[in-house]
Amino acid sequence: MKKIPFTLLFLGSLFYASAQKKSTDQKVDSVLRMMTLTEKIGQLNQYSGGDDDTGPTTKDGDKHNQIKKGMVGSLLNVTGAKATRALQEIAMQSRMKIPLLFGQDVIHGYRTTFPIPLAEAASWDLPAIERSARIAATEASAAGIHWTFAPMVDIARDPRWGRIMEGAGEDPYLGSLIAAARVKGFQGNGLGNTNAVMACVKHFAAYGAAVGGRDYNSVDMSLRQLHEIYLPPFKAAAEAGAATFMNSFNDLNGTPATGNKYLQRNILKGEWKFSGFVVSDWGSIGEMLNHGNVRDSADAAFTALTAGSDMDMESRCYKNNLATLVKDKKIKIELIDDAVKRILRKKFEMGLFDDPYKFCNEQRENEQRNNIQNLLAAKIMAEKSIVLLKNENNILPLSKNIKTIACIGPLIKAVRENLGFWSFQWQDDTVKIVTVWEGIKNKVSAGTNMLYAKGCGIKDSSRAGFAEAIAAAVKADVVVMNVGEAGDMSGEAKSRSNIGLPGVQEELVKAIIATGKPVVVMISAGRPLIFNYTADNAPAIIYNWWLGTQAGNAVADVLFGDYNPSAKLPVSFPRTEGQIPVYYNHFNTGRPAANDSDVNYVSAYTDLLNSPKYPFGYGLSYTNFAYSNISLDKNIMAATEKISATITITNTGNFAGEETVQLYIRDMVGSVIRPVKELKGFQKVFLQKGESKNVSFTFSTADLRFYNDQLQYNYEPGNFKIFIGGNSVDVKEKEFILK
Ligand code: GLC
C-alpha cells in the first residue's frame, strides 16, 4: 500500500481537528441562537445537589422546577448513576433540552480512595499519579459524574493551611508536572469518552499563599512572585488541556480572584488562550460583598462576569441579577453569550447533547465496585507515598517472624481516618478500608503475638491509657506506634495555629521510648506536623500522610520490607510554627547564615537552627545511595547550546531500591535576585545491591528563564551552579558559565 507522507497525515489531522471544532462551534452557535435570556443565564447557574454539601448551603426554591424551566446548567454533589439520571430526565423536559453537567470533588479517588494528593506528590512518580487520576475518573464517570473539581494545584509553603493536603507541595517545577499528570489522568483519551471526566484546575489563583496560613485569608504578592511560583502549575494544567478552571476565595492584591480581570481575562483567557470555562468557588461571587469590592449582589454579578467567571457555584448572584443588568443595559449580552458558549461547548465535547444519559449507566457503575485492579493500584500508590524519615541502626525493615509486636497509638485501628479529607463515605461500604492493625496482621507469621493498646486519644488530654500501652511495650520485642492527626484535621477550613502532634500523643511516644524497647513511630497527617521530641528520640520514623483504602497493606509492606520506601518530601517540615514559612527555594538575603547555628548579624532566629526539620526532597531508603563523579559536558555554554550534567549513583546498601535523583540550579547573579536553588529536573532510578548507574540531565536556556522586574520571561548570561543529589541539601555541585 502506498505510504502517505507524514506531512500530509499531519495536515490532515489538523484539518480534521479544526473541522471538528468548527462543527462544534457551529452547533453551539445554533443552540445559542434559540435560547431565551433566562435559559442563557440558567447555563451559568450551578447548585449543590445536597448529597454531601461541601459549603454553606442555601435552602431555597424548588430546584427540580428550575431545572425544568432551563434555569440550571449544572449540579454538584449528586452521587450515583440513578440520581444523576433522574435529574437529567427532568432537564430533558425543558424547552431547550440542554443536558446538565454533574460535578463532584473527586480529589484522590472515588470508590477506591488513593493517598491524599500531597502524599502522592511525595512519590515523585508521574505515571503512578496519572494512573491514580485515571482510575478515579473511571470510577466516577461510571457513577454519572462528568466533571471533577480537581486537580488542586495551589503551591503551599505554610503547613498551618489545612488545604496543603490537597496539592503537590511547595515547588512550582514538581507541582507543574504533577498538575499536568493529573489533568491527563482525569481526561484520559479525551472528553466524550465515557471514562473521561472534565478536569477543573483550582484554585485560580494563589490561594495557598493566604496570610498566616489561615484559610480564605488575603493574599498580597508581587506579580513577579505570582508568575514565578504560583502560576506555573496552572499554566502547565492549561497546556495539558484542562477543560475548566475554578477560581478562588482569596483576594489577590486587593481584588477577589472571582472578580479579578487580570487573572481570568488577561492571563487565563488572554495570554494562555484558555477556551474552556471558569466556575466560581462555592458562593465566592456573593462573598465579594464581604470582601467589600462590590456594593450589592447585582454589582457582584456584574464584576464577576466582566472579570471572566463563567459559572456561578451556589451564590445565585447570576440567577438573581443578570437579566435585569442586561435589560438596564448595564451589561452586554455578548459577555453572557461568551460564558454560555464556553459551557455549551464542553457539553457538546462530552457528548451529552448526543446522549444525555451516556454516563448514567448503573451496570457500569456496579462493575466499578471493589475493582481488584484499582485496589492494587491504590496499594502501590500508597507504598510509593510513604516517607522514611529515620532508621537508626536499621531497625527497619522488621522481621515477619517477630515473636511479639506491640501496636500502640490512636491510629493503629483507625478506619475512616485513613481516607483523609475529600473522600467519600459509602453507605454500602463495598470498598473495605484496610487498617494498619489489619495490614500488620495480614503480614506477620502465624506465630507472631500481636499486642494492641490505644494509649490515648488523638486530641484529648487523658493519659489513662498510658499504663496499658507501657505494659504492652514491655512485653514486646518491638513496638510500632501510629500517631498523628484525625483524618479531618487537614483540609478545607482546617487551618491550625499549633501543628504539633495533637493531644498527649508525643507524651505517649516519650513514655514508650522510655521502656527501652525498639520503637518505630509512624505519623499520619494531611500536612507537615511538628514532632521534635519524636524526631530526636525515636530510632525509626515513617511519615504515612493519609494513604486511602489500602493503607494498612501498604504500611505493612514497608514495615516488613516487601516495599523499600522511596518517597521524597514535596514540602519542607518546619521545626516550629515560628519558623513558618520555611522553604528550599528561598533567596540568599544580604546576610545569609554561614551555617545552621549562625546567628551573628545574619538572617536567622536566635532561638532556632536555621534549617527546616526535614528539607524539601528528603526521604530515606532501607539501602544507601552514594553519589559520585558529577561532571558537565561543557563549562561554558552558548545560548544556542544545551548542557548535560552527569552523576554516578551506586547502591552501597543491602536492599535493592529506588532513588529519586534531583537536579537543582542556581543563577548566581540576575537583574533581580534569584533563589539559592531551583528544582529543574529529577529522575527515578532503581538499583540492585551494589549496582551503579550514570544519570544525565540535559537542559537549555529555556530551563534557566525567570521573570525580570518588567515581567519579561527570559534567561540572562552569567555564572550558574548545578546541584545533584537525593534531596535539596545533600548535593554534589558543579559550575558553568552561560555566555
Ligand atoms: C469548596 C472548595 C472547592 C470545591 C467546591 C465544591 O468550598 O473550595 O475546592 O471544589 O467548594 O465542593
JSON list of C-alpha atoms in Angstrom, two decimals, residues 42-216:
[
{"chain": "A", "resi": 42, "resn": "GLY", "atom": "CA", "xyz": [-29.63, 29.23, 33.54]},
{"chain": "A", "resi": 43, "resn": "GLN", "atom": "CA", "xyz": [-26.50, 27.73, 31.98]},
{"chain": "A", "resi": 44, "resn": "LEU", "atom": "CA", "xyz": [-24.37, 29.93, 34.25]},
{"chain": "A", "resi": 45, "resn": "ASN", "atom": "CA", "xyz": [-26.16, 28.74, 37.36]},
{"chain": "A", "resi": 46, "resn": "GLN", "atom": "CA", "xyz": [-24.87, 25.79, 39.45]},
{"chain": "A", "resi": 47, "resn": "TYR", "atom": "CA", "xyz": [-26.46, 24.33, 42.59]},
{"chain": "A", "resi": 48, "resn": "SER", "atom": "CA", "xyz": [-25.32, 21.72, 45.07]},
{"chain": "A", "resi": 49, "resn": "GLY", "atom": "CA", "xyz": [-27.49, 18.64, 44.84]},
{"chain": "A", "resi": 50, "resn": "GLY", "atom": "CA", "xyz": [-27.24, 18.12, 48.56]},
{"chain": "A", "resi": 51, "resn": "ASP", "atom": "CA", "xyz": [-25.95, 14.54, 48.68]},
{"chain": "A", "resi": 52, "resn": "ASP", "atom": "CA", "xyz": [-22.89, 15.78, 50.51]},
{"chain": "A", "resi": 53, "resn": "ASP", "atom": "CA", "xyz": [-22.80, 19.56, 50.70]},
{"chain": "A", "resi": 54, "resn": "THR", "atom": "CA", "xyz": [-19.26, 20.96, 50.65]},
{"chain": "A", "resi": 55, "resn": "GLY", "atom": "CA", "xyz": [-20.06, 24.51, 51.67]},
{"chain": "A", "resi": 56, "resn": "PRO", "atom": "CA", "xyz": [-22.62, 26.71, 53.47]},
{"chain": "A", "resi": 57, "resn": "THR", "atom": "CA", "xyz": [-25.91, 25.77, 51.77]},
{"chain": "A", "resi": 58, "resn": "THR", "atom": "CA", "xyz": [-28.93, 27.92, 50.92]},
{"chain": "A", "resi": 59, "resn": "LYS", "atom": "CA", "xyz": [-32.24, 26.12, 51.26]},
{"chain": "A", "resi": 60, "resn": "ASP", "atom": "CA", "xyz": [-34.43, 27.88, 48.73]},
{"chain": "A", "resi": 61, "resn": "GLY", "atom": "CA", "xyz": [-36.80, 27.25, 45.87]},
{"chain": "A", "resi": 62, "resn": "ASP", "atom": "CA", "xyz": [-37.65, 24.10, 44.05]},
{"chain": "A", "resi": 63, "resn": "LYS", "atom": "CA", "xyz": [-34.56, 23.11, 42.08]},
{"chain": "A", "resi": 64, "resn": "HIS", "atom": "CA", "xyz": [-36.43, 20.49, 40.08]},
{"chain": "A", "resi": 65, "resn": "ASN", "atom": "CA", "xyz": [-38.84, 23.13, 38.84]},
{"chain": "A", "resi": 66, "resn": "GLN", "atom": "CA", "xyz": [-35.95, 25.44, 37.97]},
{"chain": "A", "resi": 67, "resn": "ILE", "atom": "CA", "xyz": [-34.25, 22.61, 36.06]},
{"chain": "A", "resi": 68, "resn": "LYS", "atom": "CA", "xyz": [-37.48, 22.00, 34.14]},
{"chain": "A", "resi": 69, "resn": "LYS", "atom": "CA", "xyz": [-37.54, 25.70, 33.19]},
{"chain": "A", "resi": 70, "resn": "GLY", "atom": "CA", "xyz": [-33.95, 25.55, 31.94]},
{"chain": "A", "resi": 71, "resn": "MET", "atom": "CA", "xyz": [-32.72, 27.72, 34.80]},
{"chain": "A", "resi": 72, "resn": "VAL", "atom": "CA", "xyz": [-29.92, 25.36, 35.95]},
{"chain": "A", "resi": 73, "resn": "GLY", "atom": "CA", "xyz": [-26.81, 24.44, 33.94]},
{"chain": "A", "resi": 74, "resn": "SER", "atom": "CA", "xyz": [-25.05, 22.18, 36.42]},
{"chain": "A", "resi": 75, "resn": "LEU", "atom": "CA", "xyz": [-25.31, 20.44, 39.76]},
{"chain": "A", "resi": 76, "resn": "LEU", "atom": "CA", "xyz": [-22.58, 19.30, 42.10]},
{"chain": "A", "resi": 77, "resn": "ASN", "atom": "CA", "xyz": [-22.69, 16.71, 44.86]},
{"chain": "A", "resi": 78, "resn": "VAL", "atom": "CA", "xyz": [-25.20, 14.40, 43.20]},
{"chain": "A", "resi": 79, "resn": "THR", "atom": "CA", "xyz": [-23.98, 10.85, 43.66]},
{"chain": "A", "resi": 80, "resn": "GLY", "atom": "CA", "xyz": [-24.75, 7.82, 41.53]},
{"chain": "A", "resi": 81, "resn": "ALA", "atom": "CA", "xyz": [-25.96, 6.86, 38.06]},
{"chain": "A", "resi": 82, "resn": "LYS", "atom": "CA", "xyz": [-29.56, 6.58, 39.28]},
{"chain": "A", "resi": 83, "resn": "ALA", "atom": "CA", "xyz": [-29.66, 10.01, 40.92]},
{"chain": "A", "resi": 84, "resn": "THR", "atom": "CA", "xyz": [-28.00, 11.80, 38.01]},
{"chain": "A", "resi": 85, "resn": "ARG", "atom": "CA", "xyz": [-30.28, 10.06, 35.50]},
{"chain": "A", "resi": 86, "resn": "ALA", "atom": "CA", "xyz": [-33.37, 11.20, 37.41]},
{"chain": "A", "resi": 87, "resn": "LEU", "atom": "CA", "xyz": [-32.23, 14.82, 37.31]},
{"chain": "A", "resi": 88, "resn": "GLN", "atom": "CA", "xyz": [-31.14, 14.60, 33.68]},
{"chain": "A", "resi": 89, "resn": "GLU", "atom": "CA", "xyz": [-34.62, 13.33, 32.81]},
{"chain": "A", "resi": 90, "resn": "ILE", "atom": "CA", "xyz": [-36.06, 16.48, 34.35]},
{"chain": "A", "resi": 91, "resn": "ALA", "atom": "CA", "xyz": [-33.65, 18.61, 32.30]},
{"chain": "A", "resi": 92, "resn": "MET", "atom": "CA", "xyz": [-34.84, 16.80, 29.16]},
{"chain": "A", "resi": 93, "resn": "GLN", "atom": "CA", "xyz": [-38.35, 18.11, 29.89]},
{"chain": "A", "resi": 94, "resn": "SER", "atom": "CA", "xyz": [-37.11, 21.68, 29.49]},
{"chain": "A", "resi": 95, "resn": "ARG", "atom": "CA", "xyz": [-37.80, 23.63, 26.29]},
{"chain": "A", "resi": 96, "resn": "MET", "atom": "CA", "xyz": [-34.19, 23.51, 25.02]},
{"chain": "A", "resi": 97, "resn": "LYS", "atom": "CA", "xyz": [-33.36, 20.09, 26.47]},
{"chain": "A", "resi": 98, "resn": "ILE", "atom": "CA", "xyz": [-29.81, 21.23, 27.31]},
{"chain": "A", "resi": 99, "resn": "PRO", "atom": "CA", "xyz": [-28.20, 18.47, 29.43]},
{"chain": "A", "resi": 100, "resn": "LEU", "atom": "CA", "xyz": [-26.98, 19.15, 32.96]},
{"chain": "A", "resi": 101, "resn": "LEU", "atom": "CA", "xyz": [-23.31, 18.86, 33.91]},
{"chain": "A", "resi": 102, "resn": "PHE", "atom": "CA", "xyz": [-22.71, 16.90, 37.12]},
{"chain": "A", "resi": 103, "resn": "GLY", "atom": "CA", "xyz": [-19.59, 17.91, 39.07]},
{"chain": "A", "resi": 104, "resn": "GLN", "atom": "CA", "xyz": [-18.02, 16.49, 42.23]},
{"chain": "A", "resi": 105, "resn": "ASP", "atom": "CA", "xyz": [-14.83, 16.75, 44.26]},
{"chain": "A", "resi": 106, "resn": "VAL", "atom": "CA", "xyz": [-13.17, 13.55, 43.12]},
{"chain": "A", "resi": 107, "resn": "ILE", "atom": "CA", "xyz": [-9.82, 14.68, 44.51]},
{"chain": "A", "resi": 108, "resn": "HIS", "atom": "CA", "xyz": [-7.99, 11.44, 45.27]},
{"chain": "A", "resi": 109, "resn": "GLY", "atom": "CA", "xyz": [-10.25, 8.62, 44.26]},
{"chain": "A", "resi": 110, "resn": "TYR", "atom": "CA", "xyz": [-13.96, 7.89, 44.09]},
{"chain": "A", "resi": 111, "resn": "ARG", "atom": "CA", "xyz": [-14.88, 4.37, 45.27]},
{"chain": "A", "resi": 112, "resn": "THR", "atom": "CA", "xyz": [-11.24, 3.35, 45.66]},
{"chain": "A", "resi": 113, "resn": "THR", "atom": "CA", "xyz": [-9.60, 6.05, 47.75]},
{"chain": "A", "resi": 114, "resn": "PHE", "atom": "CA", "xyz": [-5.99, 6.80, 46.88]},
{"chain": "A", "resi": 115, "resn": "PRO", "atom": "CA", "xyz": [-3.48, 8.60, 49.11]},
{"chain": "A", "resi": 116, "resn": "ILE", "atom": "CA", "xyz": [-4.19, 12.30, 49.60]},
{"chain": "A", "resi": 117, "resn": "PRO", "atom": "CA", "xyz": [-2.64, 14.42, 46.82]},
{"chain": "A", "resi": 118, "resn": "LEU", "atom": "CA", "xyz": [0.24, 15.66, 48.99]},
{"chain": "A", "resi": 119, "resn": "ALA", "atom": "CA", "xyz": [1.13, 12.04, 49.75]},
{"chain": "A", "resi": 120, "resn": "GLU", "atom": "CA", "xyz": [1.01, 11.12, 46.06]},
{"chain": "A", "resi": 121, "resn": "ALA", "atom": "CA", "xyz": [3.27, 14.09, 45.36]},
{"chain": "A", "resi": 122, "resn": "ALA", "atom": "CA", "xyz": [5.83, 12.52, 47.72]},
{"chain": "A", "resi": 123, "resn": "SER", "atom": "CA", "xyz": [6.11, 9.64, 45.25]},
{"chain": "A", "resi": 124, "resn": "TRP", "atom": "CA", "xyz": [7.50, 11.96, 42.52]},
{"chain": "A", "resi": 125, "resn": "ASP", "atom": "CA", "xyz": [6.09, 9.20, 40.29]},
{"chain": "A", "resi": 126, "resn": "LEU", "atom": "CA", "xyz": [4.24, 10.94, 37.47]},
{"chain": "A", "resi": 127, "resn": "PRO", "atom": "CA", "xyz": [2.91, 7.80, 35.73]},
{"chain": "A", "resi": 128, "resn": "ALA", "atom": "CA", "xyz": [1.58, 6.49, 39.06]},
{"chain": "A", "resi": 129, "resn": "ILE", "atom": "CA", "xyz": [-0.06, 9.84, 39.81]},
{"chain": "A", "resi": 130, "resn": "GLU", "atom": "CA", "xyz": [-1.64, 9.94, 36.35]},
{"chain": "A", "resi": 131, "resn": "ARG", "atom": "CA", "xyz": [-2.90, 6.37, 36.84]},
{"chain": "A", "resi": 132, "resn": "SER", "atom": "CA", "xyz": [-4.45, 7.33, 40.18]},
{"chain": "A", "resi": 133, "resn": "ALA", "atom": "CA", "xyz": [-6.42, 10.11, 38.48]},
{"chain": "A", "resi": 134, "resn": "ARG", "atom": "CA", "xyz": [-7.32, 7.79, 35.59]},
{"chain": "A", "resi": 135, "resn": "ILE", "atom": "CA", "xyz": [-8.83, 5.24, 37.97]},
{"chain": "A", "resi": 136, "resn": "ALA", "atom": "CA", "xyz": [-10.69, 7.94, 39.87]},
{"chain": "A", "resi": 137, "resn": "ALA", "atom": "CA", "xyz": [-12.15, 9.19, 36.59]},
{"chain": "A", "resi": 138, "resn": "THR", "atom": "CA", "xyz": [-13.17, 5.69, 35.51]},
{"chain": "A", "resi": 139, "resn": "GLU", "atom": "CA", "xyz": [-14.99, 5.04, 38.78]},
{"chain": "A", "resi": 140, "resn": "ALA", "atom": "CA", "xyz": [-16.57, 8.50, 38.99]},
{"chain": "A", "resi": 141, "resn": "SER", "atom": "CA", "xyz": [-17.75, 8.65, 35.36]},
{"chain": "A", "resi": 142, "resn": "ALA", "atom": "CA", "xyz": [-19.44, 5.27, 35.87]},
{"chain": "A", "resi": 143, "resn": "ALA", "atom": "CA", "xyz": [-21.44, 6.93, 38.63]},
{"chain": "A", "resi": 144, "resn": "GLY", "atom": "CA", "xyz": [-22.79, 9.74, 36.47]},
{"chain": "A", "resi": 145, "resn": "ILE", "atom": "CA", "xyz": [-20.09, 12.31, 37.19]},
{"chain": "A", "resi": 146, "resn": "HIS", "atom": "CA", "xyz": [-18.95, 14.39, 34.19]},
{"chain": "A", "resi": 147, "resn": "TRP", "atom": "CA", "xyz": [-16.57, 16.77, 35.93]},
{"chain": "A", "resi": 148, "resn": "THR", "atom": "CA", "xyz": [-14.22, 16.63, 38.87]},
{"chain": "A", "resi": 149, "resn": "PHE", "atom": "CA", "xyz": [-13.14, 19.73, 40.77]},
{"chain": "A", "resi": 150, "resn": "ALA", "atom": "CA", "xyz": [-9.53, 18.66, 40.57]},
{"chain": "A", "resi": 151, "resn": "PRO", "atom": "CA", "xyz": [-6.54, 18.90, 40.33]},
{"chain": "A", "resi": 152, "resn": "MET", "atom": "CA", "xyz": [-5.96, 21.42, 43.06]},
{"chain": "A", "resi": 153, "resn": "VAL", "atom": "CA", "xyz": [-2.60, 22.91, 42.07]},
{"chain": "A", "resi": 154, "resn": "ASP", "atom": "CA", "xyz": [-2.09, 25.58, 44.72]},
{"chain": "A", "resi": 155, "resn": "ILE", "atom": "CA", "xyz": [1.55, 25.96, 45.73]},
{"chain": "A", "resi": 156, "resn": "ALA", "atom": "CA", "xyz": [1.70, 25.85, 49.55]},
{"chain": "A", "resi": 157, "resn": "ARG", "atom": "CA", "xyz": [4.57, 26.87, 51.78]},
{"chain": "A", "resi": 158, "resn": "ASP", "atom": "CA", "xyz": [2.60, 27.09, 55.02]},
{"chain": "A", "resi": 159, "resn": "PRO", "atom": "CA", "xyz": [1.55, 23.85, 56.78]},
{"chain": "A", "resi": 160, "resn": "ARG", "atom": "CA", "xyz": [-0.79, 25.79, 59.06]},
{"chain": "A", "resi": 161, "resn": "TRP", "atom": "CA", "xyz": [-3.03, 25.92, 55.96]},
{"chain": "A", "resi": 162, "resn": "GLY", "atom": "CA", "xyz": [-5.18, 22.78, 56.09]},
{"chain": "A", "resi": 163, "resn": "ARG", "atom": "CA", "xyz": [-5.56, 22.58, 52.33]},
{"chain": "A", "resi": 164, "resn": "ILE", "atom": "CA", "xyz": [-1.84, 21.88, 51.88]},
{"chain": "A", "resi": 165, "resn": "MET", "atom": "CA", "xyz": [-3.05, 18.24, 51.88]},
{"chain": "A", "resi": 166, "resn": "GLU", "atom": "CA", "xyz": [-4.85, 18.77, 48.59]},
{"chain": "A", "resi": 167, "resn": "GLY", "atom": "CA", "xyz": [-1.98, 19.93, 46.39]},
{"chain": "A", "resi": 168, "resn": "ALA", "atom": "CA", "xyz": [1.55, 18.97, 45.43]},
{"chain": "A", "resi": 169, "resn": "GLY", "atom": "CA", "xyz": [3.58, 20.96, 47.94]},
{"chain": "A", "resi": 170, "resn": "GLU", "atom": "CA", "xyz": [5.94, 23.91, 47.70]},
{"chain": "A", "resi": 171, "resn": "ASP", "atom": "CA", "xyz": [7.70, 23.62, 44.38]},
{"chain": "A", "resi": 172, "resn": "PRO", "atom": "CA", "xyz": [6.48, 25.05, 41.05]},
{"chain": "A", "resi": 173, "resn": "TYR", "atom": "CA", "xyz": [8.50, 22.61, 38.88]},
{"chain": "A", "resi": 174, "resn": "LEU", "atom": "CA", "xyz": [7.28, 19.44, 40.63]},
{"chain": "A", "resi": 175, "resn": "GLY", "atom": "CA", "xyz": [3.84, 21.00, 41.04]},
{"chain": "A", "resi": 176, "resn": "SER", "atom": "CA", "xyz": [3.60, 21.74, 37.32]},
{"chain": "A", "resi": 177, "resn": "LEU", "atom": "CA", "xyz": [4.49, 18.21, 36.27]},
{"chain": "A", "resi": 178, "resn": "ILE", "atom": "CA", "xyz": [2.01, 16.74, 38.75]},
{"chain": "A", "resi": 179, "resn": "ALA", "atom": "CA", "xyz": [-0.73, 19.16, 37.66]},
{"chain": "A", "resi": 180, "resn": "ALA", "atom": "CA", "xyz": [-0.33, 18.06, 34.04]},
{"chain": "A", "resi": 181, "resn": "ALA", "atom": "CA", "xyz": [-0.24, 14.37, 35.02]},
{"chain": "A", "resi": 182, "resn": "ARG", "atom": "CA", "xyz": [-3.49, 14.70, 36.97]},
{"chain": "A", "resi": 183, "resn": "VAL", "atom": "CA", "xyz": [-5.24, 16.55, 34.12]},
{"chain": "A", "resi": 184, "resn": "LYS", "atom": "CA", "xyz": [-4.19, 13.83, 31.70]},
{"chain": "A", "resi": 185, "resn": "GLY", "atom": "CA", "xyz": [-5.32, 11.17, 34.15]},
{"chain": "A", "resi": 186, "resn": "PHE", "atom": "CA", "xyz": [-8.77, 12.67, 34.63]},
{"chain": "A", "resi": 187, "resn": "GLN", "atom": "CA", "xyz": [-9.39, 13.43, 30.96]},
{"chain": "A", "resi": 188, "resn": "GLY", "atom": "CA", "xyz": [-7.80, 10.25, 29.65]},
{"chain": "A", "resi": 189, "resn": "ASN", "atom": "CA", "xyz": [-8.20, 9.83, 25.89]},
{"chain": "A", "resi": 190, "resn": "GLY", "atom": "CA", "xyz": [-10.28, 12.95, 25.67]},
{"chain": "A", "resi": 191, "resn": "LEU", "atom": "CA", "xyz": [-13.70, 14.35, 26.53]},
{"chain": "A", "resi": 192, "resn": "GLY", "atom": "CA", "xyz": [-16.50, 12.30, 25.07]},
{"chain": "A", "resi": 193, "resn": "ASN", "atom": "CA", "xyz": [-15.07, 9.00, 26.24]},
{"chain": "A", "resi": 194, "resn": "THR", "atom": "CA", "xyz": [-17.39, 7.55, 28.89]},
{"chain": "A", "resi": 195, "resn": "ASN", "atom": "CA", "xyz": [-14.43, 7.01, 31.24]},
{"chain": "A", "resi": 196, "resn": "ALA", "atom": "CA", "xyz": [-13.17, 10.59, 30.95]},
{"chain": "A", "resi": 197, "resn": "VAL", "atom": "CA", "xyz": [-14.23, 13.42, 33.23]},
{"chain": "A", "resi": 198, "resn": "MET", "atom": "CA", "xyz": [-13.52, 17.12, 32.76]},
{"chain": "A", "resi": 199, "resn": "ALA", "atom": "CA", "xyz": [-10.69, 18.33, 34.93]},
{"chain": "A", "resi": 200, "resn": "CYS", "atom": "CA", "xyz": [-11.07, 21.58, 36.86]},
{"chain": "A", "resi": 201, "resn": "VAL", "atom": "CA", "xyz": [-7.82, 23.31, 37.78]},
{"chain": "A", "resi": 202, "resn": "LYS", "atom": "CA", "xyz": [-8.10, 25.13, 41.08]},
{"chain": "A", "resi": 203, "resn": "HIS", "atom": "CA", "xyz": [-7.96, 27.50, 42.88]},
{"chain": "A", "resi": 204, "resn": "PHE", "atom": "CA", "xyz": [-7.09, 30.25, 40.48]},
{"chain": "A", "resi": 205, "resn": "ALA", "atom": "CA", "xyz": [-5.04, 31.78, 41.93]},
{"chain": "A", "resi": 206, "resn": "ALA", "atom": "CA", "xyz": [-2.51, 31.88, 44.78]},
{"chain": "A", "resi": 207, "resn": "TYR", "atom": "CA", "xyz": [-4.98, 30.56, 47.36]},
{"chain": "A", "resi": 208, "resn": "GLY", "atom": "CA", "xyz": [-2.09, 28.71, 49.07]},
{"chain": "A", "resi": 209, "resn": "ALA", "atom": "CA", "xyz": [-0.39, 31.98, 49.94]},
{"chain": "A", "resi": 210, "resn": "ALA", "atom": "CA", "xyz": [-3.13, 33.06, 52.38]},
{"chain": "A", "resi": 211, "resn": "VAL", "atom": "CA", "xyz": [-1.57, 35.27, 55.04]},
{"chain": "A", "resi": 212, "resn": "GLY", "atom": "CA", "xyz": [-0.73, 33.26, 58.15]},
{"chain": "A", "resi": 213, "resn": "GLY", "atom": "CA", "xyz": [-1.84, 30.05, 56.53]},
{"chain": "A", "resi": 214, "resn": "ARG", "atom": "CA", "xyz": [-5.36, 30.99, 57.59]},
{"chain": "A", "resi": 215, "resn": "ASP", "atom": "CA", "xyz": [-7.88, 29.62, 55.11]},
{"chain": "A", "resi": 216, "resn": "TYR", "atom": "CA", "xyz": [-9.75, 32.16, 52.95]}
]
